[in-house]
Structures are given as C-alpha cells and as structure tokens.
Coordinates of C-alpha atoms in Angstrom, one line a residue:
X138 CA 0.0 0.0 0.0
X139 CA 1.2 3.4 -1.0
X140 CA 0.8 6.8 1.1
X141 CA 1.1 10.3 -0.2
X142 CA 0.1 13.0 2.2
X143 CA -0.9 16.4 0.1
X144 CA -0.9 19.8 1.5
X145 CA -3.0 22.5 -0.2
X146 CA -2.3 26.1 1.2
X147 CA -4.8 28.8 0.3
X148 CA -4.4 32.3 1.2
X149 CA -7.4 31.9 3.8
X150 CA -7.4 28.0 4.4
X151 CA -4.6 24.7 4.9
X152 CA -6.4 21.4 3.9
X153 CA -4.6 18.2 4.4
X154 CA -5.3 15.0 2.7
X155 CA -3.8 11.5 3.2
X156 CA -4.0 9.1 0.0
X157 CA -3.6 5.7 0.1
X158 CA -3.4 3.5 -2.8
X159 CA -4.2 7.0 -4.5
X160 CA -7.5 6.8 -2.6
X161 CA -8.6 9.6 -0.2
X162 CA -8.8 8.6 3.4
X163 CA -8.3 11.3 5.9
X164 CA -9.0 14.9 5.0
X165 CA -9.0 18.4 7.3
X166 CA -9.1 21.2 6.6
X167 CA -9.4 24.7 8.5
X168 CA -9.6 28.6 7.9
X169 CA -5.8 29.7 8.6
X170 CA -7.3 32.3 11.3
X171 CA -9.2 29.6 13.4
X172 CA -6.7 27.8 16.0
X173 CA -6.7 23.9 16.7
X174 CA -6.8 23.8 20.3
X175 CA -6.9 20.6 21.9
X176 CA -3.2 20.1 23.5
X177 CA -2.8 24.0 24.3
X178 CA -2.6 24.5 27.8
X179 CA -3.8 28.0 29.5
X180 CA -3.8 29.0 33.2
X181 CA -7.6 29.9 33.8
X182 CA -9.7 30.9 36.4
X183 CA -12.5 28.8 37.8
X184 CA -15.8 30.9 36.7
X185 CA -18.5 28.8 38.4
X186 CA -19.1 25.5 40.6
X187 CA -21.2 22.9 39.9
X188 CA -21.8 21.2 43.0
X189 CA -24.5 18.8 41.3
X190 CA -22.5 17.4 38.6
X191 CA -19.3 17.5 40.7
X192 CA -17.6 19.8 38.3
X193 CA -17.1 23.9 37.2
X194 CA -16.7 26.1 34.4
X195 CA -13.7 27.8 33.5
X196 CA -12.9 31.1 31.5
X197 CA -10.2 29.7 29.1
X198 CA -10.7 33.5 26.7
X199 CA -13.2 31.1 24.0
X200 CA -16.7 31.9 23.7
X201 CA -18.0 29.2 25.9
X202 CA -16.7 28.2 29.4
X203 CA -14.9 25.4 29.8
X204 CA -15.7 22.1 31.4
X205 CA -13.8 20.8 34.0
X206 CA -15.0 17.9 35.9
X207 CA -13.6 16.7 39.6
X208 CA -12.4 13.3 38.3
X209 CA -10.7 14.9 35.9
X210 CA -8.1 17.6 38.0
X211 CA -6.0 14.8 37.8
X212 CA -4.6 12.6 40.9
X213 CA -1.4 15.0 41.2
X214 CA -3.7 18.8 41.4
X215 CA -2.2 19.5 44.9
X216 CA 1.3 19.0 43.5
X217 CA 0.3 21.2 40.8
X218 CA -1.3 23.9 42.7
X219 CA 1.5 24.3 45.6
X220 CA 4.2 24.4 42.6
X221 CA 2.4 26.9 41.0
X222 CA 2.2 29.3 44.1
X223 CA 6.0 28.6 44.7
X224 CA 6.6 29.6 40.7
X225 CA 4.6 33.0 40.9
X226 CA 6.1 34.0 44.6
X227 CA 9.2 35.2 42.8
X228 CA 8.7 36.4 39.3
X229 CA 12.7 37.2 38.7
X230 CA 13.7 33.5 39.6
X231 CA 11.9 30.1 38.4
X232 CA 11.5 27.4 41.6
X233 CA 13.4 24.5 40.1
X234 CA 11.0 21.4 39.2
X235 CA 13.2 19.1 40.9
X236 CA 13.0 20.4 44.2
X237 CA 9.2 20.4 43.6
X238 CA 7.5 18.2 46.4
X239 CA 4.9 15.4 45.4
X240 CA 1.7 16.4 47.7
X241 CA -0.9 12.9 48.6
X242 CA -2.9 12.3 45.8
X243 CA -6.1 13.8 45.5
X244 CA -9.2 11.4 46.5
X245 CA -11.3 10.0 44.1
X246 CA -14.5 10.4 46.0
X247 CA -14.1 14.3 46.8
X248 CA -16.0 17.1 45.7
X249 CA -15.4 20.0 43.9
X250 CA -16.5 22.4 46.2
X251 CA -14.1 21.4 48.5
X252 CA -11.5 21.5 46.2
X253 CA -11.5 24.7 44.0
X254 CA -13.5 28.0 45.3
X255 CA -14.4 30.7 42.1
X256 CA -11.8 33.3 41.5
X257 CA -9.1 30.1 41.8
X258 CA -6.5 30.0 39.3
X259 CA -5.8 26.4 37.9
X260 CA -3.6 25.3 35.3
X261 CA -5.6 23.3 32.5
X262 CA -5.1 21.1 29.1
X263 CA -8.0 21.1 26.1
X264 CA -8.8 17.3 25.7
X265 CA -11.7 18.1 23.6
X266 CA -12.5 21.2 21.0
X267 CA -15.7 23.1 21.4
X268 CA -18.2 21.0 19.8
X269 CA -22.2 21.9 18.8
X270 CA -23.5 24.1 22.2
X271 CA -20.8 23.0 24.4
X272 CA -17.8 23.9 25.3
X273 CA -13.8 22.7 25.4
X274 CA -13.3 19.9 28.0
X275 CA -11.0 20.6 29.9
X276 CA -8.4 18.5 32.3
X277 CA -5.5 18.9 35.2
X278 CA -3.4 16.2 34.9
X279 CA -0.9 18.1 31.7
X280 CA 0.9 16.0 29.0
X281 CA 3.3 17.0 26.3
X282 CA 3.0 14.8 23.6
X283 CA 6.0 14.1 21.1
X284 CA 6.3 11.4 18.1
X285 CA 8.2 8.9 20.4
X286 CA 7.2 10.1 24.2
X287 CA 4.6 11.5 26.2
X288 CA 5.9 14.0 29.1
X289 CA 3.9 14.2 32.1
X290 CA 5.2 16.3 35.0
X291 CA 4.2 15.0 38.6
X292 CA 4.1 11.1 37.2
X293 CA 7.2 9.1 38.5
X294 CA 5.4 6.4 35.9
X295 CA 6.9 5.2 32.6
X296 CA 4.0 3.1 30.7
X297 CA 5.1 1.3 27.4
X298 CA 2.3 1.2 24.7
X299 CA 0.9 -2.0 24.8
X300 CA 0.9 -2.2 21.1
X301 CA 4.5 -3.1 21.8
X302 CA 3.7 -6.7 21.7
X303 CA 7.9 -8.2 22.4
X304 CA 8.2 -8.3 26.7
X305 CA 12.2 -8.0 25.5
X306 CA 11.6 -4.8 24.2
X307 CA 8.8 -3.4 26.8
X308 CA 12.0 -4.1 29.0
X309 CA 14.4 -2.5 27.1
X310 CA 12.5 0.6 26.8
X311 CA 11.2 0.8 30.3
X312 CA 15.2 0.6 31.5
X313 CA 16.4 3.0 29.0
X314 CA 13.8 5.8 29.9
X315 CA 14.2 5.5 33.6
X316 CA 18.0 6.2 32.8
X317 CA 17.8 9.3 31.2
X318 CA 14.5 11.0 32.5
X319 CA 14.2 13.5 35.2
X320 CA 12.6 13.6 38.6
X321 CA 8.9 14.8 38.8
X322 CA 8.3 13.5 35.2
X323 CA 6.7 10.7 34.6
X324 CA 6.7 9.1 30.8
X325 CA 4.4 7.0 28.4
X326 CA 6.5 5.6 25.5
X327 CA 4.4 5.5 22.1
X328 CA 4.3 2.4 19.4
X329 CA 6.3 4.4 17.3
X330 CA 9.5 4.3 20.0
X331 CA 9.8 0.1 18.9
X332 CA 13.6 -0.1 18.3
X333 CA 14.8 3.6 18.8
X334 CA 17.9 4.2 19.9
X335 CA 18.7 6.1 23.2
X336 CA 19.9 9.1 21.0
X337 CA 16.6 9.5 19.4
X338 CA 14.1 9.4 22.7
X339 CA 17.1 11.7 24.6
X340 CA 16.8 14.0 21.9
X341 CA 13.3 14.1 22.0
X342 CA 12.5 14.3 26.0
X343 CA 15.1 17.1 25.7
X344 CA 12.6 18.8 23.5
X345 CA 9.4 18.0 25.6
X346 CA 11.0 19.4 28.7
X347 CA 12.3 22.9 27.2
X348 CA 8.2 22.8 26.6
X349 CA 7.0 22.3 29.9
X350 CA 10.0 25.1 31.4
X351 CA 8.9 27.4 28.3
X352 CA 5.0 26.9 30.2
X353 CA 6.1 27.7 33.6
X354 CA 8.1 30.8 32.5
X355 CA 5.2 31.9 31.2
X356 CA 3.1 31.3 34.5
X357 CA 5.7 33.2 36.3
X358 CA 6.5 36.0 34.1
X359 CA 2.6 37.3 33.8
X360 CA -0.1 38.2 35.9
X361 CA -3.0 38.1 33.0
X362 CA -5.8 35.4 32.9
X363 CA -6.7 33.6 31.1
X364 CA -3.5 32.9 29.4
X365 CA -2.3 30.7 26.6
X366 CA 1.2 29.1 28.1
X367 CA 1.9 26.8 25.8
X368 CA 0.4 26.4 22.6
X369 CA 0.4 22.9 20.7
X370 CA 2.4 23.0 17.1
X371 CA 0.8 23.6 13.8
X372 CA -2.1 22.2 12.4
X373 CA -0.2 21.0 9.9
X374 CA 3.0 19.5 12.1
X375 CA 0.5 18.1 14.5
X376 CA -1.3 16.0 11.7
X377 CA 2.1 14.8 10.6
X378 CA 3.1 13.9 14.0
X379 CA 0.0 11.3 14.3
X380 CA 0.3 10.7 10.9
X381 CA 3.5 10.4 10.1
X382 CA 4.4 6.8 8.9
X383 CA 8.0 5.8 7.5
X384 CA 6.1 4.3 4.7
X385 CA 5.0 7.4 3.5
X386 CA 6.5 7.9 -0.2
X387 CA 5.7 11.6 -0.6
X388 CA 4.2 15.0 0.9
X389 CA 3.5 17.4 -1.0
X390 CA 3.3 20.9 -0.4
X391 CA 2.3 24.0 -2.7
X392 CA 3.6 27.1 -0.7
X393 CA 7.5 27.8 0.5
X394 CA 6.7 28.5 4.2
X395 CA 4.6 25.6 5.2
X396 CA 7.4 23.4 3.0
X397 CA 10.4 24.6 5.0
X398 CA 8.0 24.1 8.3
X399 CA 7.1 20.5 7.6
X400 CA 10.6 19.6 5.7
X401 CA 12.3 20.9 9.0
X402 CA 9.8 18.6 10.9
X403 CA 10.4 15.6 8.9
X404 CA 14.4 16.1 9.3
X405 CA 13.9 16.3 13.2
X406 CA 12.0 12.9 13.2
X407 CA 13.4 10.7 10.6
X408 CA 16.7 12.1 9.0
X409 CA 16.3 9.5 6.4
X410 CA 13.0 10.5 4.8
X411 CA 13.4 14.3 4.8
X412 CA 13.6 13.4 0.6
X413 CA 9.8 12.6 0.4
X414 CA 9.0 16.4 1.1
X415 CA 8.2 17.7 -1.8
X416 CA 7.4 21.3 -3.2
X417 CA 5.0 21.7 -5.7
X418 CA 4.9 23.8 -8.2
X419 CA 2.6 23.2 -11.0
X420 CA 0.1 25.6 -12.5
X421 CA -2.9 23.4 -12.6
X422 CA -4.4 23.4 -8.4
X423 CA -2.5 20.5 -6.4
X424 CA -5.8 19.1 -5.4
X425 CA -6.7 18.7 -9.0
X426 CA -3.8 17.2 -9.7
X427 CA -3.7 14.6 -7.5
X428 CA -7.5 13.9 -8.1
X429 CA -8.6 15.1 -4.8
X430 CA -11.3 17.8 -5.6
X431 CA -13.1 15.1 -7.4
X432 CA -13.3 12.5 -4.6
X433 CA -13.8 15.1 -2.2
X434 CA -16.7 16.0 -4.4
X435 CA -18.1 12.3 -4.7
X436 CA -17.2 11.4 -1.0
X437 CA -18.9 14.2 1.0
X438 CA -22.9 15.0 1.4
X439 CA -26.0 13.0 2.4
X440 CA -25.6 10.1 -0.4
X441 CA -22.3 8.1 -0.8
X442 CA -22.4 6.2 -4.2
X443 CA -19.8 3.0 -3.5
X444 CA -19.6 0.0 -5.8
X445 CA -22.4 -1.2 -8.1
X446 CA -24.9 1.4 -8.2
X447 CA -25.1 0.5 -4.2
X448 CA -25.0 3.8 -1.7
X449 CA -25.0 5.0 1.6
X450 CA -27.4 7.5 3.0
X451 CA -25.8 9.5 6.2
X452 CA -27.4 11.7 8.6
X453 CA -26.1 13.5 11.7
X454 CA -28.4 14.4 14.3
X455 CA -27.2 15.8 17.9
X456 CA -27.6 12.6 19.6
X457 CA -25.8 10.7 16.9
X458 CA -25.0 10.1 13.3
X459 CA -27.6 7.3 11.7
X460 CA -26.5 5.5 8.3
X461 CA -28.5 3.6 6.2
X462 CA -27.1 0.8 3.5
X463 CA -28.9 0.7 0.2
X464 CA -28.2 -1.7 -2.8
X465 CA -29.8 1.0 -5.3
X466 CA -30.4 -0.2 -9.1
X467 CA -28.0 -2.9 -8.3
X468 CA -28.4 -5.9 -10.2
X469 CA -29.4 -8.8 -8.2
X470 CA -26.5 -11.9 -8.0
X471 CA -27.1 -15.0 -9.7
X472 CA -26.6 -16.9 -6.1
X473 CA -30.0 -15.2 -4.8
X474 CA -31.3 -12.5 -2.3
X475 CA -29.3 -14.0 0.8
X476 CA -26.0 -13.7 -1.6
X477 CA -26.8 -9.9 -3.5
X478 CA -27.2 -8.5 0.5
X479 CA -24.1 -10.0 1.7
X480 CA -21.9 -8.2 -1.4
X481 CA -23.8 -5.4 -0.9
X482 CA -23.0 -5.2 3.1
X483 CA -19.5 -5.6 3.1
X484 CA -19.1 -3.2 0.3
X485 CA -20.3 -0.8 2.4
X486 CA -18.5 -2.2 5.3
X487 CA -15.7 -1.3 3.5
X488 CA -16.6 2.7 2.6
X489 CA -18.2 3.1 5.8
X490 CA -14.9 2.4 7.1
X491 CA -13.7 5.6 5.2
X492 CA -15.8 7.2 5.4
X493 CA -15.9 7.5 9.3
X494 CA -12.0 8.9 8.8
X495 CA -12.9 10.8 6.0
X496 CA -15.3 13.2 7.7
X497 CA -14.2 12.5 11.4
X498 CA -17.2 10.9 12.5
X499 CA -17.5 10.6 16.5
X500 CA -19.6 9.3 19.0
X501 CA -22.4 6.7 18.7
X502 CA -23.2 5.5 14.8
X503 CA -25.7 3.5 14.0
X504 CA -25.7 1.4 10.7
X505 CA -28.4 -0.1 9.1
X506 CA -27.3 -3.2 7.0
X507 CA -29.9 -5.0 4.7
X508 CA -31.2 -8.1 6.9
X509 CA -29.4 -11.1 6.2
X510 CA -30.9 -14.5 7.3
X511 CA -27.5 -16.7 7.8
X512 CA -25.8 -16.4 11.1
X513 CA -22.2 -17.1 9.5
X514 CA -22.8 -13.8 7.0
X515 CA -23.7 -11.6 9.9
X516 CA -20.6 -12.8 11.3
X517 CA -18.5 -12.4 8.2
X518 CA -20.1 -8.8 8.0
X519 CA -18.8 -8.1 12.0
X520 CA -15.6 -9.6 11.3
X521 CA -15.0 -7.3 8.0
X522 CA -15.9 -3.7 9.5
X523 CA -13.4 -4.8 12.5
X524 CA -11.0 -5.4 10.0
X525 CA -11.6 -2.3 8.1
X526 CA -11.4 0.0 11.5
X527 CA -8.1 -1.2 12.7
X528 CA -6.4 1.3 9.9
X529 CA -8.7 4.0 12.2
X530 CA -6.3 5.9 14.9
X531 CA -9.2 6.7 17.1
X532 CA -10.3 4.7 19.2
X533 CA -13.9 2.7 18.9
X534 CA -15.7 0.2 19.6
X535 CA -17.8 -1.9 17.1
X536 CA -21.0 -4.2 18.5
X537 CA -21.9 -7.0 16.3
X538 CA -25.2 -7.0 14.3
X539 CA -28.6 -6.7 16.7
X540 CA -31.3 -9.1 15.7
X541 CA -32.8 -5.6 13.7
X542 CA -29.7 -6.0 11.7
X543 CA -28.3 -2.9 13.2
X544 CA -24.7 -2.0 14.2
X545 CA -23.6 0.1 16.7
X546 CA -20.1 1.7 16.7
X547 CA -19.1 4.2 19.1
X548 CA -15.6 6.2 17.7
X549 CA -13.5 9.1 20.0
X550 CA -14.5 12.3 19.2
X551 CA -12.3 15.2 19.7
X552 CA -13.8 17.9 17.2
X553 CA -16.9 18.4 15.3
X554 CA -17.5 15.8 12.0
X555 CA -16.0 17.5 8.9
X556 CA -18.8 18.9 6.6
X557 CA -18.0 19.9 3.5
X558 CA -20.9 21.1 1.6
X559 CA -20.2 19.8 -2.0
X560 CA -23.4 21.8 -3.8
X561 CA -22.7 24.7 -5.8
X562 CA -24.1 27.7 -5.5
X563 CA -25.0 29.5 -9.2
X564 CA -22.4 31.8 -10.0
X565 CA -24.1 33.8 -12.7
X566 CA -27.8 34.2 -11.4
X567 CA -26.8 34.7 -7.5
X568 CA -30.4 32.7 -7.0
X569 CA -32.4 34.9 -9.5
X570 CA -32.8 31.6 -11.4
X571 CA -31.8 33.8 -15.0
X572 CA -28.4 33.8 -16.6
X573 CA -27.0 35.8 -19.5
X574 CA -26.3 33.8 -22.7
X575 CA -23.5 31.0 -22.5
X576 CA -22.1 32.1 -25.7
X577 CA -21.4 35.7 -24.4
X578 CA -19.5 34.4 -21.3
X579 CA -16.2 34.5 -22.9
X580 CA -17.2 38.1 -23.8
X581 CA -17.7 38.7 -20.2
X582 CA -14.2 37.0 -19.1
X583 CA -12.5 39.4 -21.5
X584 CA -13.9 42.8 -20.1
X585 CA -12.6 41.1 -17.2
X586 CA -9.3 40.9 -18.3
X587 CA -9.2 44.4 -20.4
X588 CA -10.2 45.8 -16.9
X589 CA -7.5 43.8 -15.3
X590 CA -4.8 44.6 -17.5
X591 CA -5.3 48.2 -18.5
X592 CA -7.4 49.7 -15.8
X593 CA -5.7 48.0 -12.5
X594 CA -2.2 47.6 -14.5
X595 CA -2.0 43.9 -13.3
X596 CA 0.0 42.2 -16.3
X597 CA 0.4 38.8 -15.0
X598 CA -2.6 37.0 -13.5
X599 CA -3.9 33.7 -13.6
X600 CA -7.6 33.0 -14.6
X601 CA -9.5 29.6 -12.7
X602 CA -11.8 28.6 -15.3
X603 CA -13.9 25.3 -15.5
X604 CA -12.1 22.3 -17.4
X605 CA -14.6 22.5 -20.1
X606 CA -14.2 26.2 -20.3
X607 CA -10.6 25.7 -20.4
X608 CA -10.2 23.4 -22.8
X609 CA -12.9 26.0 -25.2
X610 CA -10.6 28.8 -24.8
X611 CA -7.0 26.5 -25.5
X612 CA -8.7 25.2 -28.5
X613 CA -7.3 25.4 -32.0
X614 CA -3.9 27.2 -33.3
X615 CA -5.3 30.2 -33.2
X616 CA -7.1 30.1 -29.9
X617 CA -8.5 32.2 -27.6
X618 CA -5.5 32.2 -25.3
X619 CA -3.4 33.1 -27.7
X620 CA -5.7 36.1 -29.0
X621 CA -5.8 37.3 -25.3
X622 CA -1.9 37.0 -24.9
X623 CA -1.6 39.0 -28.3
X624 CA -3.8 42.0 -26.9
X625 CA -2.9 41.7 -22.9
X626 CA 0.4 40.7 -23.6
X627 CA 2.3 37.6 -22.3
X628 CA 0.6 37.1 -18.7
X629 CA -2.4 35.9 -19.2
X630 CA -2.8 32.4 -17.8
X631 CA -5.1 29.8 -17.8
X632 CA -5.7 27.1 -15.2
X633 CA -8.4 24.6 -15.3
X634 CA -9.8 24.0 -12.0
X635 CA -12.5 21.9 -10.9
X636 CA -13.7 23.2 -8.2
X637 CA -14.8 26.4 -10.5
X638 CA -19.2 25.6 -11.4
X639 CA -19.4 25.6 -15.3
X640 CA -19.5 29.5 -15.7
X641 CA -17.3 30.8 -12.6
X642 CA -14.3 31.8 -12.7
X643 CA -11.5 33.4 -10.1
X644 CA -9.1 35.6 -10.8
X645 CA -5.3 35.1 -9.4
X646 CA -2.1 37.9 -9.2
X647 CA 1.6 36.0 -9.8
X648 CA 1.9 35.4 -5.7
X649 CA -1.0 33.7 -6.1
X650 CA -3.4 35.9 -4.1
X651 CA -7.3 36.3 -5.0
X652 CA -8.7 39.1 -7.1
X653 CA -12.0 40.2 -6.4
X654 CA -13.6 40.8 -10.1
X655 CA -17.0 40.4 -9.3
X656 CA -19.9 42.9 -8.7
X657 CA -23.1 41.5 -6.4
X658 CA -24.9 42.1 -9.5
X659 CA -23.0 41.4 -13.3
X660 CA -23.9 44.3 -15.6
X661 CA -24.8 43.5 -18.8

C-alpha cells in the first residue's frame, strides 16, 4: 500500500489530505485564522461551581466556558497547585521542578466544592475542541505529547504502549527511559519508539522538557488570565506527528513557508526521509492534480455512491449520526437475495470504514445493513468492518449486528464531524434563477481581463476557469489564449480547476493571491 500526504495552502485555508493507494482517506481542513486547540494549555480561572455534577466552568478566553469535571483535576492537582504558588512568589527567579515536592494524591471520592472555590486560578489542558453548544473539556493532569514520548510532569510512571507486543523490548524501553528521565516527570512511550535508539528518545525528551519550562516561564512571568502558556504546534506539524508513517512515499506541499516548516519537521523525526517532502509547483491546483477535488466531491454529502450502483445515505443528528445501507439499481446476484445483501453489506463495510476517517465521525453511529438470514454472513459482515477499523487511529468500539440488523459503533471524538458542503451555488444568477447567454461568457471574461490589465495595470494573472471552459478557450492554433496574450500581452494564464461551477471563474495575481472581479450584481 502506498501513502502520499498532500498539503494544499490557500491564502485563507490549509487542507490536508492522506491518500492511500491514491484513494482519499483522511481529509481536514481549516480557515488559517481559526486555532486547533486541543493540547494547548492555558492558566484559567475557575468561573462557576457545579456542585451537582461535581464539576465547574472555567474562563479559558473562547466563547464558551470550559468544562472541568472533579475526576478529571488529575490525581497529582495538589502537586500542581503548591508548585504553582511557589513559581509566581518570585517572578525574577523560576522554583526549580526538581526540588518540587509530590503532595498525597487527591481522593477519588471528593467534591469539587471542596476542592477549588471561584476566583481560583488552575492550570488546565483542552482534551476536547468546542463542539455543537458546548464547550472545550478541559483537564489537570498536563501531558506533552511528542512522536516517540509523552511527558507528564508529577508522574514518576513510565508506561510502554501495549501495542508493543515483544516483553524483551517493553524491557528494554522501560530501562532506558528510567535512565535518562528527570525527577517529577513521569513518561508514556508511544508504538512508534519500537527499536529507537537512546539518542533518538534523549533528543526528544530534551525537547518536551524545554516545553514544559517554556510553560512555567510563562506562568511566572505574567499576571493576566486567562492565558495561553503553551500552545500545541501547527495544524499541519500536529497532523504529521499522528500521521507520520515511515512508509510514506511523498508529501506534497504548494507554498514555501509551510514546506520549510514541515521539511524541517520531517528532518527532526526521521533524517532518512526528509527526501519525500516535496514542493510543488505546477500551475494546474494540487488538489486537482492529485485527483482530490473530485473524490472530495463524490465522497462528502447526504448520499455516498460505492460499488455497483449501491449507496450510503448518512445523517447527523445531535444525539448521533444514523446510516443507512442501500443496494440502489444494483443488479441482483445470480446466487440469490441472501448472496446480492451479503456483497452489498460488506461493500459498504468497507466505505463506511472511510468514510468514518474521512469526515471525522464521532460518538455513537448506527448502521443499518440490509437483513441477512445466515448467522455465519452476519458474522463475516462483524468480522470485515473490525478489520476495516483497525487502519482508524481513534479509538472505537464496534458491536456486532442486533437481531434488527443494526450496528452500533461508538468512535472518540475530539472535534466536530468534517462537513463539506459539495453543492454549488450558481455563480451567474446569484439565486435569480436567470443567466445571461453562455455564448457571451467569454465576452464577459474578456472585459474582465481588459479591466484587469489596463485599468488595474496587473500584467500577469492567472484565470481559474472550469475544465470544459478551459479546454474552449485553449482550442485550436489560433485560440483564444493566444488572442488574449496577443492584446494583454504575455501574462495571461489559464488554469483549469474543478472546483470552479461551469461559468465561474476566479481571478489570481503572480503570488497567487485572490482578485475580487465580481460585482453582487454582473452588468450586462
């Protein structure tokens, strides 16, 4: 199996998709202003108590308080909180962690009231984004994650994944971390660290640690709350750093900055592979050529055709997201009913599977398969989605098939499911229902351009057209590219893009920023 990781930079969004076999199979994307919180760490104040859940709400700066429940301040919050008071008692000279003293940890049966009091200052990590009405969750006990180690301050521990399967190299690992890690700091060694050298996890822990001092300074050198003291890495790095796979053959990257960024990235983690980043430069839109915008197309929205006319109805409600299997206009199987639902389950055991890392499906999802009679199918059906979900990195939980030939599947969730609206709006008629002539909308693009060029005095630009359109105005010897380059001189460029609707089109300087040539209202 091949991966390619592809990195699409837009002046006011990064989307990141992860192809495999050249098949789409994890996509995000996100407006370059918005901020991926979950792994930032603030200290907040405690806002309100809520003595009947046994949790408060704390003012993190987002729009929503924060939950934080009691079970949840983490067994080491009286470590924490003494610490802290020592660190902001002298703001000129940090209290060294090492001489920090481990308090009793906090019971499991308190409350909250007795714990915290409103006003409090606590210092607090975003397990889960804002999601729907609520908002961030919120939690005590603080972790630093890296690609080979977790840091956890106040945690004499070190856990070894137990994906690592070899009790040789547990061992190994377990010995080698308690020789080189620090006192207060307790350490959980990821799947990834299986064989790594002691260079490569000392390097690391070196790294997580300046972290955590960089987040104390912080604490000490301000008096402002709520405030952001540490802040997790880009969107970008962080995908890469769950992502990252030394399979990977390629990532690809269409802008200089976020290149360097991730190229500098890949050199930190694995020396060997800092070849597969890749800059790209073409003209036509990476997406497009790497066959993305199409899939993404086909892939998203309420119906999900799969194989043989067979599709997938999904629906999201706030409670959970309901999915129903269909077989469509499919032929039926020469082998009867019984054989026809069978194909048609697992193929959609199969998107499904996909699908559910595609758009970042969480919480509880209930399938409904076409009924099968046979005991042994249901069973092949169970065996084939757990299969299909081990590739998933969240973690889940799959229930075979109820005797209503429903399955339920419940899947972490950390942000809202992606949903990307794949409908496009009319770009001529702006919902009047009325468009000018097709034949005249060349016309149209070239007052565009004669605007451009000799009005604005932009003489190199780059005009997203529809493939169709494209390939009508490359046609011929003489075509109209060529006319336009004759009378607006050499800049003129077109690039077929298919995520332009048949008659809209975008225009583009030579840094590749947006040009607004539109008017609410086209003028004849």
């Amino acid at each position: 199996m091949t991966s390619e990781v592809v990195i699409d930079v837009q002046q006011k969004e990064i989307s990141i998709a992860l192809l495999e076999d050249k098949n789409l199979v994890e996509y995000q994307t996100e407006q370059r202003s918005a901020s991926f919180s979950v792994g930032n760490i603030y200290m907040a104040k405690v806002k309100k108590l809520m003595p009947g859940l046994n949790a408060c709400f704390v003012d993190v700066g987002f729009e929503r308080d924060a939950f934080l429940h009691y079970l949840d301040l983490g067994s080491q919050f009286s470590s924490y909180e003494k610490y802290l008071k020592q660190v902001q008692s002298d703001r000129k000279k940090l209290y060294p962690f090492s001489k920090a003293t481990r308090l009793p940890d906090l019971k499991k049966d308190g409350s909250i009231q007795n714990t915290l009091h409103v006003g409090q200052e606590v210092m607090v990590q975003i397990v889960k984004e804002p999601i729907s009405t609520k908002g961030p969750r919120l939690t005590g006990e603080l972790s630093f994650a890296g690609r080979y180690l977790v840091l956890i301050p106040f945690n004499d521990k070190v856990s070894v994944s137990s994906k690592i399967k070899s009790g040789e190299e547990r061992a190994r690992l377990k010995q080698l971390i308690n020789s080189i890690k620090p006192k207060n700091f307790g350490i959980i060694v990821r799947t990834v660290a299986e064989g790594k050298r002691v260079a490569e996890l000392d390097t690391e822990l070196k790294i997580l640690l300046k972290r955590w001092e960089d987040a104390i300074t912080k604490v000490q050198k301000t008096e402002k709350r709520p405030q952001l003291v540490y802040e997790e890495t880009s969107r970008v790095v962080a995908l890469l750093r769950d992502l990252f796979n030394p399979s990977y053959e390629n990532i690809y990257v269409n802008d200089e900055e976020v290149y360097k960024e991730v190229k500098h990235y890949v050199t930190l983690i694995a020396p060997e592979k800092a070849g597969i980043v890749k800059m790209y430069t073409g003209n036509v839109p990476i997406f497009d050529n790497f066959n993305i915008t199409k899939q993404i197309k086909s892939s998203f929205g309420k119906i999900v055709n799969y194989k043989h006319g067979a599709y997938l109805i999904i629906e999201h409600t706030e409670a959970l997201h309901v999915v129903d299997v269909n077989s469509g206009n499919r032929t039926r199987s020469a082998n009867g009913q019984e054989a026809n639902a069978l194909d048609v389950n697992l193929g959609a055991a199969d998107e499904l599977a996909r699908q559910l890392r595609l758009r970042d499906m969480g919480g509880i999802i209930v399938v409904d398969f076409i009924d099968m009679n046979l005991a042994e199918d249901r069973q092949m059906l169970y065996e084939r989605m757990c299969k299909n979900m081990q590739k998933d990195r969240a973690r889940h939980n799959i229930l075979p098939l109820s005797k209503f030939g429903l399955m339920q599947i419940t899947r972490q969730r950390v942000r809202p499911a992606i949903d990307v609206n794949v409908e496009e709006t009319c770009p001529t008629c702006f919902g009047t229902g009325k468009i000018k002539s097709s034949i005249l909308f060349v016309d149209q693009l070239e007052r565009k351009i004669d605007r451009l060029v000799n009005k604005i005095g932009v003489k190199k630009f780059y005009l997203h057209v529809h493939p169709y359109v494209a390939a009508y105005i490359n046609q011929g010897l003489i075509s109209l590219k060529r006319k336009w380059q004759v009378r607006y001189g050499r800049g003129v460029h077109i690039v077929p893009s298919q995520k332009m609707a048949f008659l809209q089109y975008e225009f583009y300087d030579s840094e590749k920023h947006f040009i607004d040539m539109k008017e609410e209202i086209e003028t004849k």
